[in-house]
Coordinates of C-alpha atoms and ligand atoms in Angstrom, one line a residue:
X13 CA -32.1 -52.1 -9.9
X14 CA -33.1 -50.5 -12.8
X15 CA -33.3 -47.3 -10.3
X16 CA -32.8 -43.6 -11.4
X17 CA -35.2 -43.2 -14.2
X18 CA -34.1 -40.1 -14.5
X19 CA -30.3 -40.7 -14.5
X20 CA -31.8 -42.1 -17.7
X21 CA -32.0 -38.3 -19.2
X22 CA -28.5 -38.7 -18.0
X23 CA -27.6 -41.3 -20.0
X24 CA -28.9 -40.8 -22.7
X25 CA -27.3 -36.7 -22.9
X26 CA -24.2 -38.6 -22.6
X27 CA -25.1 -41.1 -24.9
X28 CA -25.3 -38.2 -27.3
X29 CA -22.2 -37.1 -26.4
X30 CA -20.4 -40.1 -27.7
X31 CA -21.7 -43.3 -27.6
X32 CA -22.7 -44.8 -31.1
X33 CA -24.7 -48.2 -30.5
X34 CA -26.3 -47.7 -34.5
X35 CA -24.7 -50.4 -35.2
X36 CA -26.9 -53.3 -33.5
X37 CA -29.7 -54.5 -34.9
X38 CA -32.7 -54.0 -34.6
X39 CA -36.0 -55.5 -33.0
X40 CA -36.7 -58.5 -34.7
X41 CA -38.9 -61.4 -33.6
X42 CA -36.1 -63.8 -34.7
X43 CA -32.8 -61.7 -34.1
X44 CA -30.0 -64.5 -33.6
X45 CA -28.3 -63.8 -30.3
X46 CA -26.1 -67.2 -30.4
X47 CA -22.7 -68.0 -31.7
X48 CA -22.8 -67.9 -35.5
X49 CA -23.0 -71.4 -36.6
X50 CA -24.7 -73.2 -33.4
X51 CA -27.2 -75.7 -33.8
X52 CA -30.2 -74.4 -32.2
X53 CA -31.8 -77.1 -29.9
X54 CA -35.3 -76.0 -29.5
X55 CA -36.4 -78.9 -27.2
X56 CA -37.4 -77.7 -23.4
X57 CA -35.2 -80.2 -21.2
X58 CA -35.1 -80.6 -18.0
X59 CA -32.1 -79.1 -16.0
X60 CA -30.4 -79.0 -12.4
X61 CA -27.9 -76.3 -10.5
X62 CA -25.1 -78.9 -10.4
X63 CA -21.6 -77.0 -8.5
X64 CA -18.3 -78.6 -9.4
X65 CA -16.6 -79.3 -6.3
X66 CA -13.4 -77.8 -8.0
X67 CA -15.5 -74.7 -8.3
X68 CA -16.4 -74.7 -4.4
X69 CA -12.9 -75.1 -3.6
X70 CA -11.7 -72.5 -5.6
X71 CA -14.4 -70.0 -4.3
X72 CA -13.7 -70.6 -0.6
X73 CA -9.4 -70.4 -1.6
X74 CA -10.6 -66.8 -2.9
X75 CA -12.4 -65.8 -0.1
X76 CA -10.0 -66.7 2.4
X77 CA -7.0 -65.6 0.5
X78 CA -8.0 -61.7 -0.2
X79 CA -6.1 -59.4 0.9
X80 CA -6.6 -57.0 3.7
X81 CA -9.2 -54.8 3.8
X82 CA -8.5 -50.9 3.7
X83 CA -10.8 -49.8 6.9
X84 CA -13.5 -47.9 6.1
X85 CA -13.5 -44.2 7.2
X86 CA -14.7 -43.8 11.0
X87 CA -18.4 -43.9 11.5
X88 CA -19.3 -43.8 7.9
X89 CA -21.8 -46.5 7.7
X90 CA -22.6 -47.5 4.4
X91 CA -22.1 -43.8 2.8
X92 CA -18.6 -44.4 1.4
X93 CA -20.4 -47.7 -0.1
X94 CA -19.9 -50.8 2.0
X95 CA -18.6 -51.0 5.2
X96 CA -15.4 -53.1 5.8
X97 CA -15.6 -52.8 9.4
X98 CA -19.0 -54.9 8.9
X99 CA -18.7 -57.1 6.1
X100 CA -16.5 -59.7 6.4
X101 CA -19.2 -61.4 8.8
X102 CA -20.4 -61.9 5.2
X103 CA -17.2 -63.3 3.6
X104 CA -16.7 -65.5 6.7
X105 CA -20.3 -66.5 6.2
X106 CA -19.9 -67.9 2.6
X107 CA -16.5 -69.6 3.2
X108 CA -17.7 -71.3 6.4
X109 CA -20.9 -71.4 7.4
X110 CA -22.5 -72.1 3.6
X111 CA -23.9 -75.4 3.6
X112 CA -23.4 -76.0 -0.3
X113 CA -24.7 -79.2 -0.7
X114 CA -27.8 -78.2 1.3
X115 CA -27.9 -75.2 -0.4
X116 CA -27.5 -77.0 -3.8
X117 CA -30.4 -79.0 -3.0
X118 CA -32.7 -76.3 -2.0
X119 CA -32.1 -74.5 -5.4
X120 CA -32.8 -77.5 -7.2
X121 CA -36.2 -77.9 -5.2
X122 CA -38.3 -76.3 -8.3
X123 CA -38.7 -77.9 -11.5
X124 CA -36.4 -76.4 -13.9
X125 CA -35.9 -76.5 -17.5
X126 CA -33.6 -74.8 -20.6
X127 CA -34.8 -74.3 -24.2
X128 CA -32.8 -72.7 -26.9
X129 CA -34.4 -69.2 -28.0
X130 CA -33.2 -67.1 -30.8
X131 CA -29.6 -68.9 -30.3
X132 CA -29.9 -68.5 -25.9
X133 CA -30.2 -71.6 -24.0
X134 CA -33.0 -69.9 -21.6
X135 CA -33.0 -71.0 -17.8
X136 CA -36.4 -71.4 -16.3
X137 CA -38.5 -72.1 -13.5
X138 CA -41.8 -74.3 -14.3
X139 CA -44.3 -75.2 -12.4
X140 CA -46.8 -76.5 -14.0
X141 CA -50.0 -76.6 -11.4
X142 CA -52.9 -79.4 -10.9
X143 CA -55.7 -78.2 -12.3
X144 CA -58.9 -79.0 -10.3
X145 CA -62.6 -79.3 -12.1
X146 CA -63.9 -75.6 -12.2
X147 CA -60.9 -74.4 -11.8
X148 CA -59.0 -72.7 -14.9
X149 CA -55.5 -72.5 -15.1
X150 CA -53.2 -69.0 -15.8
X151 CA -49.4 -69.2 -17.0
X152 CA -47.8 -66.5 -15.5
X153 CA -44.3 -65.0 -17.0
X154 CA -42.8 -63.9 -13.6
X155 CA -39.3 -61.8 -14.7
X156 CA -36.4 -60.7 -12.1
X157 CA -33.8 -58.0 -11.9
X158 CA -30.2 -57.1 -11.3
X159 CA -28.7 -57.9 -8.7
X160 CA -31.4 -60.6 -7.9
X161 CA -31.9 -64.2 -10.0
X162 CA -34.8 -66.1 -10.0
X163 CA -34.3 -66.9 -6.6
X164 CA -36.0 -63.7 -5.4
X165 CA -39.1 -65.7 -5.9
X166 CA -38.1 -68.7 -4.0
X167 CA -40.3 -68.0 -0.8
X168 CA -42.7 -65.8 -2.7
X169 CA -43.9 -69.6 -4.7
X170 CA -44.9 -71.4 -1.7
X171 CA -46.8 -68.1 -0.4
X172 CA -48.8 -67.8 -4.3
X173 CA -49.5 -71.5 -4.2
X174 CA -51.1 -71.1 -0.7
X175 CA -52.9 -67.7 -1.6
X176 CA -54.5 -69.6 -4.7
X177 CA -56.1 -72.7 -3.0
X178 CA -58.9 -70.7 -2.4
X179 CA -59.3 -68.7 -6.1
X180 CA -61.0 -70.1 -9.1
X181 CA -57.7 -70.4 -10.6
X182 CA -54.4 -72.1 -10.6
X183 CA -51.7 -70.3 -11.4
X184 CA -48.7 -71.7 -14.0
X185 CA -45.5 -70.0 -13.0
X186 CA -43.0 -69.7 -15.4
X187 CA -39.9 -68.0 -13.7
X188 CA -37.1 -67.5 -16.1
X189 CA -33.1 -65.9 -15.5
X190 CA -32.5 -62.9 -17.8
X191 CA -30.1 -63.5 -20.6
X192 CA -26.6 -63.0 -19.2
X193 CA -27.7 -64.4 -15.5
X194 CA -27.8 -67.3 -13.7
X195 CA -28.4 -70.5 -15.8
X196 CA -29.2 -68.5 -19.0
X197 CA -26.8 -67.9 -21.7
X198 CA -25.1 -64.4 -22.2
X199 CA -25.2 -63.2 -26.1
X200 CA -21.7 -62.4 -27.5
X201 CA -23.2 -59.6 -29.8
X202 CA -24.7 -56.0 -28.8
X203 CA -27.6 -55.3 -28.0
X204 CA -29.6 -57.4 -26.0
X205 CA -31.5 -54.9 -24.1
X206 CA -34.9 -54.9 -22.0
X207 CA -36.6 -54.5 -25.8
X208 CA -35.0 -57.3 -27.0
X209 CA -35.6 -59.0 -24.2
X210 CA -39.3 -59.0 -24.2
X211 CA -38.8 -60.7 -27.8
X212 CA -36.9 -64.0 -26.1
X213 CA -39.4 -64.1 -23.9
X214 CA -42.7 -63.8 -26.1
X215 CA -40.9 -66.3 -27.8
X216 CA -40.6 -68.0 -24.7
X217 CA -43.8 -68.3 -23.5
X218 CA -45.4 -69.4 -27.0
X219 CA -42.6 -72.3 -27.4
X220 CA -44.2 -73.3 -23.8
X221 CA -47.7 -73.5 -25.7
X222 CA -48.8 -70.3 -24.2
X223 CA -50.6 -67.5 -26.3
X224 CA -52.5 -65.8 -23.7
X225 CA -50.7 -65.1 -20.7
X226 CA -50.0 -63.2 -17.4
X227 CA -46.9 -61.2 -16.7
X228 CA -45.1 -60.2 -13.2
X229 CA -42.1 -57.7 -12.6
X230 CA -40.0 -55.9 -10.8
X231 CA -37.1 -54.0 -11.4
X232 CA -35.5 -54.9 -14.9
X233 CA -38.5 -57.5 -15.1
X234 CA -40.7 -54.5 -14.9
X235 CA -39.1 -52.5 -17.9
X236 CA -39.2 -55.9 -19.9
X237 CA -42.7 -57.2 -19.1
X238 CA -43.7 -53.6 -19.8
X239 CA -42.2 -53.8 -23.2
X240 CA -44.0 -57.3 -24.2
X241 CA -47.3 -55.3 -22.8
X242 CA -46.6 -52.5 -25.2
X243 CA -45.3 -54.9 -28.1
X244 CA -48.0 -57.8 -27.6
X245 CA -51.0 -56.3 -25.4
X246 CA -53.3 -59.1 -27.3
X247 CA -50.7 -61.6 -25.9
X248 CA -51.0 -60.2 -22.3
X249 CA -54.1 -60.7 -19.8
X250 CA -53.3 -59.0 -16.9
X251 CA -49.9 -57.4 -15.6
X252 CA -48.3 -56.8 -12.7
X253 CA -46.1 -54.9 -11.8
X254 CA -44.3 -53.8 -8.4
X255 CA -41.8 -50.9 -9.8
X256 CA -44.4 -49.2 -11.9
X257 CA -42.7 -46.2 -13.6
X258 CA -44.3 -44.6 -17.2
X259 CA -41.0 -43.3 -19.1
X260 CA -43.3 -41.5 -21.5
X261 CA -43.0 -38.0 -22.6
X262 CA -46.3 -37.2 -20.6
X263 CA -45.1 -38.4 -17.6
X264 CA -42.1 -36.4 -17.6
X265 CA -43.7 -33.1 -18.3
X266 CA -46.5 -33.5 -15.6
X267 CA -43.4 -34.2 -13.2
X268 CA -41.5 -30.7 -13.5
X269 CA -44.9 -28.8 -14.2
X270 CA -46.6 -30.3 -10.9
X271 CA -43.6 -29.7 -9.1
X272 CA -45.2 -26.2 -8.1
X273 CA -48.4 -28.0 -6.9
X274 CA -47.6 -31.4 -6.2
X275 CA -51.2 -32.5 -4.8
X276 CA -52.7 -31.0 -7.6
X277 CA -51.7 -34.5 -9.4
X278 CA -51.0 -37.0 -6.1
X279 CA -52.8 -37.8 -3.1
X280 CA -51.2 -35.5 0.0
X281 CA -49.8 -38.6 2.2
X282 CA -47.6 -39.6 -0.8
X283 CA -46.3 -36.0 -2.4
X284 CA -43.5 -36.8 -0.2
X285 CA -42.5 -39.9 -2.4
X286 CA -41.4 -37.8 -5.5
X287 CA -41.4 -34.3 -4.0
X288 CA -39.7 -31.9 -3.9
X289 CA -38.0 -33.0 -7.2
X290 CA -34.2 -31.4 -5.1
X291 CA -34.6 -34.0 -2.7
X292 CA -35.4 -37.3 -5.5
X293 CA -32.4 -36.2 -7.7
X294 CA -30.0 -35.8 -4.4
X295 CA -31.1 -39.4 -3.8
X296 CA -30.7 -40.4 -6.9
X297 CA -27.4 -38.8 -7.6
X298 CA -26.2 -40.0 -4.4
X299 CA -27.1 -43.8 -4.7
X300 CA -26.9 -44.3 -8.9
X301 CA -23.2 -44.4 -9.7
X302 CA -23.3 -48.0 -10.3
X303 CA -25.9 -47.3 -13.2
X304 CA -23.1 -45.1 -14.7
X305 CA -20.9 -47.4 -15.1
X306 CA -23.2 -50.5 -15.7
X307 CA -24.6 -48.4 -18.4
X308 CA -21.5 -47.4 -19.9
X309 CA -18.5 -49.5 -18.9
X310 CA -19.9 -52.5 -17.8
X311 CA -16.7 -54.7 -18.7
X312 CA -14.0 -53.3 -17.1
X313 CA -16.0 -53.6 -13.8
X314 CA -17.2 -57.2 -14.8
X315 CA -13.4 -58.1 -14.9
X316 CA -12.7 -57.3 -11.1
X317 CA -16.4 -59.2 -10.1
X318 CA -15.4 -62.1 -12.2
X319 CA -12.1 -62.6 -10.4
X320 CA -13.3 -61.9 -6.7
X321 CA -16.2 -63.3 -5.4
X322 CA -15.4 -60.2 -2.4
X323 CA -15.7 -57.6 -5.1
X324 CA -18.7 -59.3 -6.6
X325 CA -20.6 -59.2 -3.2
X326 CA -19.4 -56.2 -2.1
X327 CA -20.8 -55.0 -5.5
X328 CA -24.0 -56.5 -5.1
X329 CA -24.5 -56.1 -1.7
X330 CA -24.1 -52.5 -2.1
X331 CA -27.4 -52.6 -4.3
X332 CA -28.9 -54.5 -2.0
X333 CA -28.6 -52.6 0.4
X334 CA -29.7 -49.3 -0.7
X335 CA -32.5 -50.2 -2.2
X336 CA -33.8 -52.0 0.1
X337 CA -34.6 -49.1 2.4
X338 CA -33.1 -45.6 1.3
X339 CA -31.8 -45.4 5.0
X340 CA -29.8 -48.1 4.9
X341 CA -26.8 -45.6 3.6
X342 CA -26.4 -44.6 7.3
X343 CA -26.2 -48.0 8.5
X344 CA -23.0 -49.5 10.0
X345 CA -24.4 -53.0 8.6
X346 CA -25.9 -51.4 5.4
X347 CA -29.6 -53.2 6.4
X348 CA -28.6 -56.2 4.9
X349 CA -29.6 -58.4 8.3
X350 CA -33.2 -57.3 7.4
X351 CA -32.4 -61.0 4.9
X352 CA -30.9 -64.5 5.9
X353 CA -27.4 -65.6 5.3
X354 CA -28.7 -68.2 3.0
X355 CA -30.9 -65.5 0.8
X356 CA -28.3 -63.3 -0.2
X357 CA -25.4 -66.0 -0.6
X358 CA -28.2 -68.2 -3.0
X359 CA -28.5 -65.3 -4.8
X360 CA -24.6 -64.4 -5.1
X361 CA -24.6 -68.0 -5.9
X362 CA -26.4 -67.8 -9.2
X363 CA -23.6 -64.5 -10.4
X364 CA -20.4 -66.3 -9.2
X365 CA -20.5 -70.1 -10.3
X366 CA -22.2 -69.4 -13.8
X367 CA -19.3 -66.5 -13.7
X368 CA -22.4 -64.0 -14.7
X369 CA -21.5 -60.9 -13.0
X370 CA -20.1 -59.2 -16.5
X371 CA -22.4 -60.0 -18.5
X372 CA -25.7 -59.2 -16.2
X373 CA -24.4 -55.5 -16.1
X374 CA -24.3 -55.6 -20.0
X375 CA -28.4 -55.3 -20.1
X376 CA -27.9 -51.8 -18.8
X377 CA -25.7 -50.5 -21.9
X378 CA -27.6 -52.5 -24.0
X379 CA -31.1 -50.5 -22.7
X380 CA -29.8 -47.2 -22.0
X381 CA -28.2 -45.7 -25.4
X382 CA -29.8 -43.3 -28.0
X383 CA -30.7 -46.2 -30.2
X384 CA -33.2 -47.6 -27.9
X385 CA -34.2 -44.2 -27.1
X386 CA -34.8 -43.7 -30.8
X387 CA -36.8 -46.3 -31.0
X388 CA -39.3 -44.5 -28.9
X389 CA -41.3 -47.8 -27.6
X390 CA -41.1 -46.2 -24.1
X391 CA -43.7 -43.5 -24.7
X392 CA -46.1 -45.8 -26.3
X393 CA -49.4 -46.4 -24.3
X394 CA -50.6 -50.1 -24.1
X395 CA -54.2 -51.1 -23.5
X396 CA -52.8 -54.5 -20.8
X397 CA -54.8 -54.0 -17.7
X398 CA -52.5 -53.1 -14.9
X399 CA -51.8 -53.5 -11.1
X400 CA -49.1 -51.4 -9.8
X401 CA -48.0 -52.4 -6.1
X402 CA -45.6 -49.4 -4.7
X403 CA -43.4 -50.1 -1.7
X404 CA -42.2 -47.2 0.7
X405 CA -38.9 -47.9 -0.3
X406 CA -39.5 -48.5 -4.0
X407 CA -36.2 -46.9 -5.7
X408 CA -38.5 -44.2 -7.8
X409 CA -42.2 -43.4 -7.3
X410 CA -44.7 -42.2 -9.8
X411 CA -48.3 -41.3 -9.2
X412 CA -51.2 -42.8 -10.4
X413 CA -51.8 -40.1 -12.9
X414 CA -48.5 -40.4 -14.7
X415 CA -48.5 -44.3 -14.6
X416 CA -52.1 -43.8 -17.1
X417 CA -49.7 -41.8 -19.7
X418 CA -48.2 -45.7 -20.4
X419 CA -50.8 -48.0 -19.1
X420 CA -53.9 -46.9 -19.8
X421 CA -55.8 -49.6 -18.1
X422 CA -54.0 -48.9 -14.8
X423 CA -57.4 -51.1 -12.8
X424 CA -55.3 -50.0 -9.1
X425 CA -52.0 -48.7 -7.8
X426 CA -51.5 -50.2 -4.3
X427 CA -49.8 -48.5 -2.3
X428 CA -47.8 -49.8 0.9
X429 CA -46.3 -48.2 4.1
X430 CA -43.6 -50.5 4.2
X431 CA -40.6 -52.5 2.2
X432 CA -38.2 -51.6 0.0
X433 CA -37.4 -53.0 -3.9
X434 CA -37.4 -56.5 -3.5
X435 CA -40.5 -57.0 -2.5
X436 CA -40.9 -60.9 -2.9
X437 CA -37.5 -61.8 -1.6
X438 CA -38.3 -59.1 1.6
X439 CA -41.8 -59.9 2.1
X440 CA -42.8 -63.3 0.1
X441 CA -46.4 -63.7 1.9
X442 CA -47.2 -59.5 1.3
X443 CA -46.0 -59.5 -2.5
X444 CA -47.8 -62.9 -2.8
X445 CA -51.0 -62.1 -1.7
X446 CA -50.4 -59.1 -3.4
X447 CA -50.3 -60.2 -6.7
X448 CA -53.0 -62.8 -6.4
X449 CA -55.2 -60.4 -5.7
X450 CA -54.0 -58.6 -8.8
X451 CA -54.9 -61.3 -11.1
X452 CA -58.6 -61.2 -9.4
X453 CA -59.0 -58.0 -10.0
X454 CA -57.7 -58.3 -13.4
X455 CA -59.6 -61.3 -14.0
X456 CA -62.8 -59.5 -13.0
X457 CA -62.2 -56.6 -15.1
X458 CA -61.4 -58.5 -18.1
X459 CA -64.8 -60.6 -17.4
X460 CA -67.0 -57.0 -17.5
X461 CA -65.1 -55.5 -20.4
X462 CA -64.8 -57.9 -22.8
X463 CA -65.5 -55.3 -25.4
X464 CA -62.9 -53.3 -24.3
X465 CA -59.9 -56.0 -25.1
X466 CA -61.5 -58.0 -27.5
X467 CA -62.9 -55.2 -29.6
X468 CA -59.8 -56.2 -32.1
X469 CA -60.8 -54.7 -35.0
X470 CA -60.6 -51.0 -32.9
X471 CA -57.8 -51.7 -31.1
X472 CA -55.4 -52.9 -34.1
X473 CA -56.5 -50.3 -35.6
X474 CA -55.5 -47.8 -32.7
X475 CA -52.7 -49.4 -32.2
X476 CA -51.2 -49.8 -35.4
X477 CA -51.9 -46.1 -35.9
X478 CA -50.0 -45.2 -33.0
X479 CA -47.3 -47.2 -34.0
X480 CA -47.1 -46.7 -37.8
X481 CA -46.9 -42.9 -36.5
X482 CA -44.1 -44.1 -34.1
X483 CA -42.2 -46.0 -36.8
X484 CA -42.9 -42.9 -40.1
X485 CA -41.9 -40.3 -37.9
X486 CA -39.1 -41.7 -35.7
X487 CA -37.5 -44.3 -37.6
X488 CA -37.8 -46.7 -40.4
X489 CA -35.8 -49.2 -38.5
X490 CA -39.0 -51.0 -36.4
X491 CA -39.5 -54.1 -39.1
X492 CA -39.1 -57.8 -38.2
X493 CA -38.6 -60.5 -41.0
X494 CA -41.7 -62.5 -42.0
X495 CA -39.9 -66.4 -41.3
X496 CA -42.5 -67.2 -38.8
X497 CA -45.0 -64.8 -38.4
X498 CA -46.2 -64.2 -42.0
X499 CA -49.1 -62.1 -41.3
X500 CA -47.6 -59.6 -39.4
X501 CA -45.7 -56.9 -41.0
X502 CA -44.9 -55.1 -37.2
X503 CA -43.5 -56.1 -34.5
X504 CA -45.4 -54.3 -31.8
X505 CA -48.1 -56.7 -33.6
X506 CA -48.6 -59.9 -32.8
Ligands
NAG28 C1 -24.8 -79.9 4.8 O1 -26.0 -80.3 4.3 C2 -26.0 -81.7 4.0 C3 -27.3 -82.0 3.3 O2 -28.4 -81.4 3.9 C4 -25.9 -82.4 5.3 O3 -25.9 -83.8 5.1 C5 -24.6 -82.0 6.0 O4 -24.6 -82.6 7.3 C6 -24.5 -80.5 6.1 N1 -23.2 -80.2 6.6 C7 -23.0 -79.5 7.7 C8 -21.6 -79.2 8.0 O5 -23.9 -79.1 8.4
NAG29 C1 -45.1 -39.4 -27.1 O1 -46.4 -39.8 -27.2 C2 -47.3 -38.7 -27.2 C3 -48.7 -39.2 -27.1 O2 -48.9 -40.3 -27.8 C4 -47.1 -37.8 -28.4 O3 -47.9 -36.7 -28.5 C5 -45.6 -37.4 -28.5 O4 -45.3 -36.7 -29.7 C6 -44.7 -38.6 -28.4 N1 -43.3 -38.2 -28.2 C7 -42.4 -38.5 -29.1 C8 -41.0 -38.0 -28.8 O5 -42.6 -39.3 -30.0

C-alpha cells in the first residue's frame, strides 16, 4: 500500500535528517536501469510462469521445517501484527493443500509477454481484444501495487470483458508487474521510483504501438499512472483511478485549514473519512510501520522475506489485512478469510519463486526521499480527465475538492459504502463495472470537449509554463537527453 500519505511529511523530515539520495539520476526518458553492458533485446516475446520443481520442494521443506512459533499475546487479534494462534492454517495451506500445477496453469491462463525497456525485461499481461465493426478499440495501461502482482486483476478481466460486450468499445488490457515484482526485472541501481516508473511504462505502451491510451490504478499503480498523467496528459485519454489522493501543496493546506469546518469542503456523510485529522494520524501511525522501514531500510527486511517464505507471508499478509478493512486489526483471523486460499497464495506466489520480496519494497525508498520531493512533479496539476472510485476502507481519503488541486478534470468521484484497498482482487464484478463505466463517462466527456484537450497550442503552452516555472525555480535537474525524442526538450512533454 502506498498508505499514509502523510507519513510521507514523515519521511521526507527524516529524509532531511539524513538520507542523501542526490546521487541518482535523474528523470530521463532513456535512463538505463539494466546491468552495464547487457544487450538490450527490445522484441515483445511471449512468456509463461514456469516453477522449477526443485523450487516447490524447497518451499514446502521451508514451510514445514520453521521453527516454533512464539504465541501471540492472549486475545490480541491482529494488533501485535499477525496472529500465530491463527496463521498457520495459512502455512499448512501452502505446503499442503496448494495445488501447484493447477495453480501454475491458472496463472498461465492470460496471454503474457516480456520486452526489454530501458535495460528491464518487463512482465506483462496482454490481451489484445476482437474488435467488432463499429466498435473501436481502447488499450488500457492497468498498474498494481505492493503487496499485490498482477494477479489482483485476475477475476476483475473476465468481469471487464463481460461489462464491455454491451459498450461501443473493446477494451485492450495491458496488465504489467512493477519493476522489482513478479516476472519483471529488479534494477541494480537507485532510484527507480513511482517517477521513473511512469517513464518504463510510457515507454512501454508506445513500444506496444500505443500513443493514445487509457490508464487504471490503485495503490502504487495509482501514484505511477498519476505521474504519466502529469508527465504525458496528451498521451493519456481517460484515467482511473481507485486510491485517488492529490499530494499537492493545495491539498494539504485545505486539509489542516478545514479541519475546523470539515463540511465546509466535504459532503456531511463522508467528513468522517478524513475527520477529525486525531483520529486519521492515530490510524495511520498505528498501521504504517512497514512504510518506515520499506521506505528506509528496505534490505535488511528483504533479507529475512527472502529466506522464509513464513516471514514473507506473515509480512504481506499483515498488509493485507489491514487495509483491507481498518477493523481487521481486532480480528483473531486478521479478515484475511474475506479472500480464497488460492488468491492470496497466487499472489505470495509471484514475491517468493521470482525471490521479489527485497526488491518490491525498494520502490518505497526510491519514491519517498527529498530528491523526488525536490523534484516537485507531485504538486503539478494535469489536464487527464479523471474518475476516482473511493472504497470505505480505502487506506486515506480525500475529498473531491482537494483531488481538483491535481486533477483538474476530476469528471466524478464515486464513492462506495463498502470494501477495502483492493478493490479488484475483493470485489472483481464492482471495480469492473466500475471502471467501465469510467471510460464511458470519460469517453463522453472527451466527445463534448474536444476543445478542451485538443486545444494544444493552449495547453502546451499552460503546461510548459507551469513546468518551466517548476523546473527555474526548483531545480535545474528535470532535462532528458534528445536520443529519441528530438523535439522535445522536457520531459513532462511528450
Ligand atoms: C492438481 O492439479 C492437477 C491439474 O489440474 C490435477 O491433475 C491433479 O490431480 C491435482 N492434484 C491434486 C492432489 O488434487
Ligand atoms: C505548488 O503549486 C502551486 C499552484 O500551482 C504553487 O502556487 C506553489 O508555489 C507550488 N508549490 C511549490 C512548493 O512549488
Amino acid at each position: 500500500m502506498m498508505h499514509s500519505w502523510l507519513v510521507l511529511g514523515l519521511v521526507v523530515a527524516a529524509a532531511a535528517a539524513g538520507y542523501d539520495y542526490r546521487s541518482q539520476p535523474d528523470l530521463y526518458y532513456d535512463t538505463w536501469w539494466g546491468p552495464e553492458g547487457k544487450e538490450e533485446d527490445t522484441t515483445i516475446r511471449p512468456f509463461r510462469i514456469e516453477w522449477d520443481k526443485k523450487d516447490i520442494d524447497d518451499l514446502v521443506y521451508r514451510l514445514k521445517n520453521r521453527r516454533e512459533f512464539v504465541p501471540s499475546l492472549d486475545d490480541s487479534a491482529y494488533r501485535y501484527g499477525v496472529n500465530t494462534h491463527t496463521f498457520g492454517f495459512w502455512l499448512d495451506y501452502w505446503a499442503n493443500d496448494y495445488n501447484f500445477t493447477a495453480r501454475e496453469q491458472y496463472l498461465n491462463q492470460y496471454p503474457q509477454f516480456k520486452t526489454d525497456i530501458q535495460g528491464l525485461g518487463i512482465h506483462f499481461i496482454w490481451i489484445k481484444p476482437e474488435v467488432p465493426e463499429g466498435k473501436i478499440n481502447i488499450p488500457v495501461l492497468m498498474l498494481h501495487g505492493f503487496p499485490g502482482s498482477v494477479r489482483e486483476f485476475y477475476d476483475a478481466i473476465k468481469e471487464i470483458q463481460k461489462a464491455t460486450e454491451n459498450k461501443n468499445f473493446v477494451l485492450e488490457l495491458i496488465i504489467p508487474s512493477l519493476p522489482g515484482f513478479g516476472y519483471s526485472d529488479y534494477s541494480n541501481k537507485e532510484g527507480l521510483g513511482a517517477a521513473e516508473m511512469a517513464f518504463i511504462y510510457k515507454n512501454l505502451m508506445n513500444r506496444l504501438g500505443h500513443e493514445k491510451y487509457f490508464m487504471q490504478g490503485g495503490d502504487w499503480g495509482s501514484l505511477i499512472t498519476a505521474n504519466m498523467a502529469t508527465f504525458f496528459p496528451d498521451e493519456i485519454i481517460g484515467y482511473h483511478n481507485n486510491m485517488g489522493v492529490a499530494l499537492t501543496d493545495a491539498a494539504f493546506s485545505m486539509m489542516s485549514i478545514a479541519s475546523l469546518n470539515p463540511s465546509s469542503i466535504m459532503s456531511c456523510d463522508v467528513v468522517n473519512r478524513l475527520y477529525p485529522l486525531k483520529n486519521t494520524f492515530e490510524q495511520l501511525t498505528r498501521d504504517s510501520g512497514y512504510f518506515h522501514v520499506h521506505a528506509t531500510k528496505p534490505d535488511t527486511l528483504g533479507i529475512s522475506v527472502s529466506d522464509s517464505p513464513t516471514a514473507l507471508m506473515a509480512w504481506l499478509f499483515q498488509q493485507v489485512s489491514i487495509c483491507t478493512r481498518k477493523a481487521n486489526y481486532d480480528d483473531p483471523e486478521g479478515g484475511l478469510h474475506r479472500y480464497r486460499p488460492e488468491q492470496l497464495l497466487d499472489n505470495l506466489m509471484f514475491y517468493w519463486m521470482p525471490n521479489k520480496g527485497p526488491t518490491s519494497f525498494r520502490i518505497y525508498s526510491n519514491t519517498f526521499n527529498l530528491r523526488n520531493y525536490h523534484l516537485g512533479y507531485l504538486n503539478v496539476t494535469t489536464t487527464v480527465p479523471t474518475v476516482v472510485v473511493q472504497a470505505s476502507d480505502e487506506i486515506f481519503y480525500m475529498p473531491p475538492s482537494m483531488l481538483k488541486t491535481k486533477f483538474s478534470n476530476l469528471l466524478a468521484v464515486d464513492v462506495l459504502n463498502d470494501y477495502g484497498h483492493f478493490l479488484a482482487f475483493e470485489v472483481p464484478d464492482v471495480f469492473a463495472s466500475n471502471f467501465v463505466s469510467a471510460v464511458q463517462r470519460i469517453l463522453a466527456f472527451n466527445n463534448q470537449n474536444m476543445n478542451v484537450r485538443q486545444d494544444k497550442q493552449d495547453f502546451r503552452a499552460n503546461k510548459l509554463s507551469n513546468i518551466r516555472q517548476l523546473v527555474r525555480e526548483r531545480i535545474n535537474s528535470i532535462r532528458h537527453k534528445m536520443s529519441n525524442y528530438e523535439n522535445n526538450e522536457n520531459p513532462f512533454m511528450y
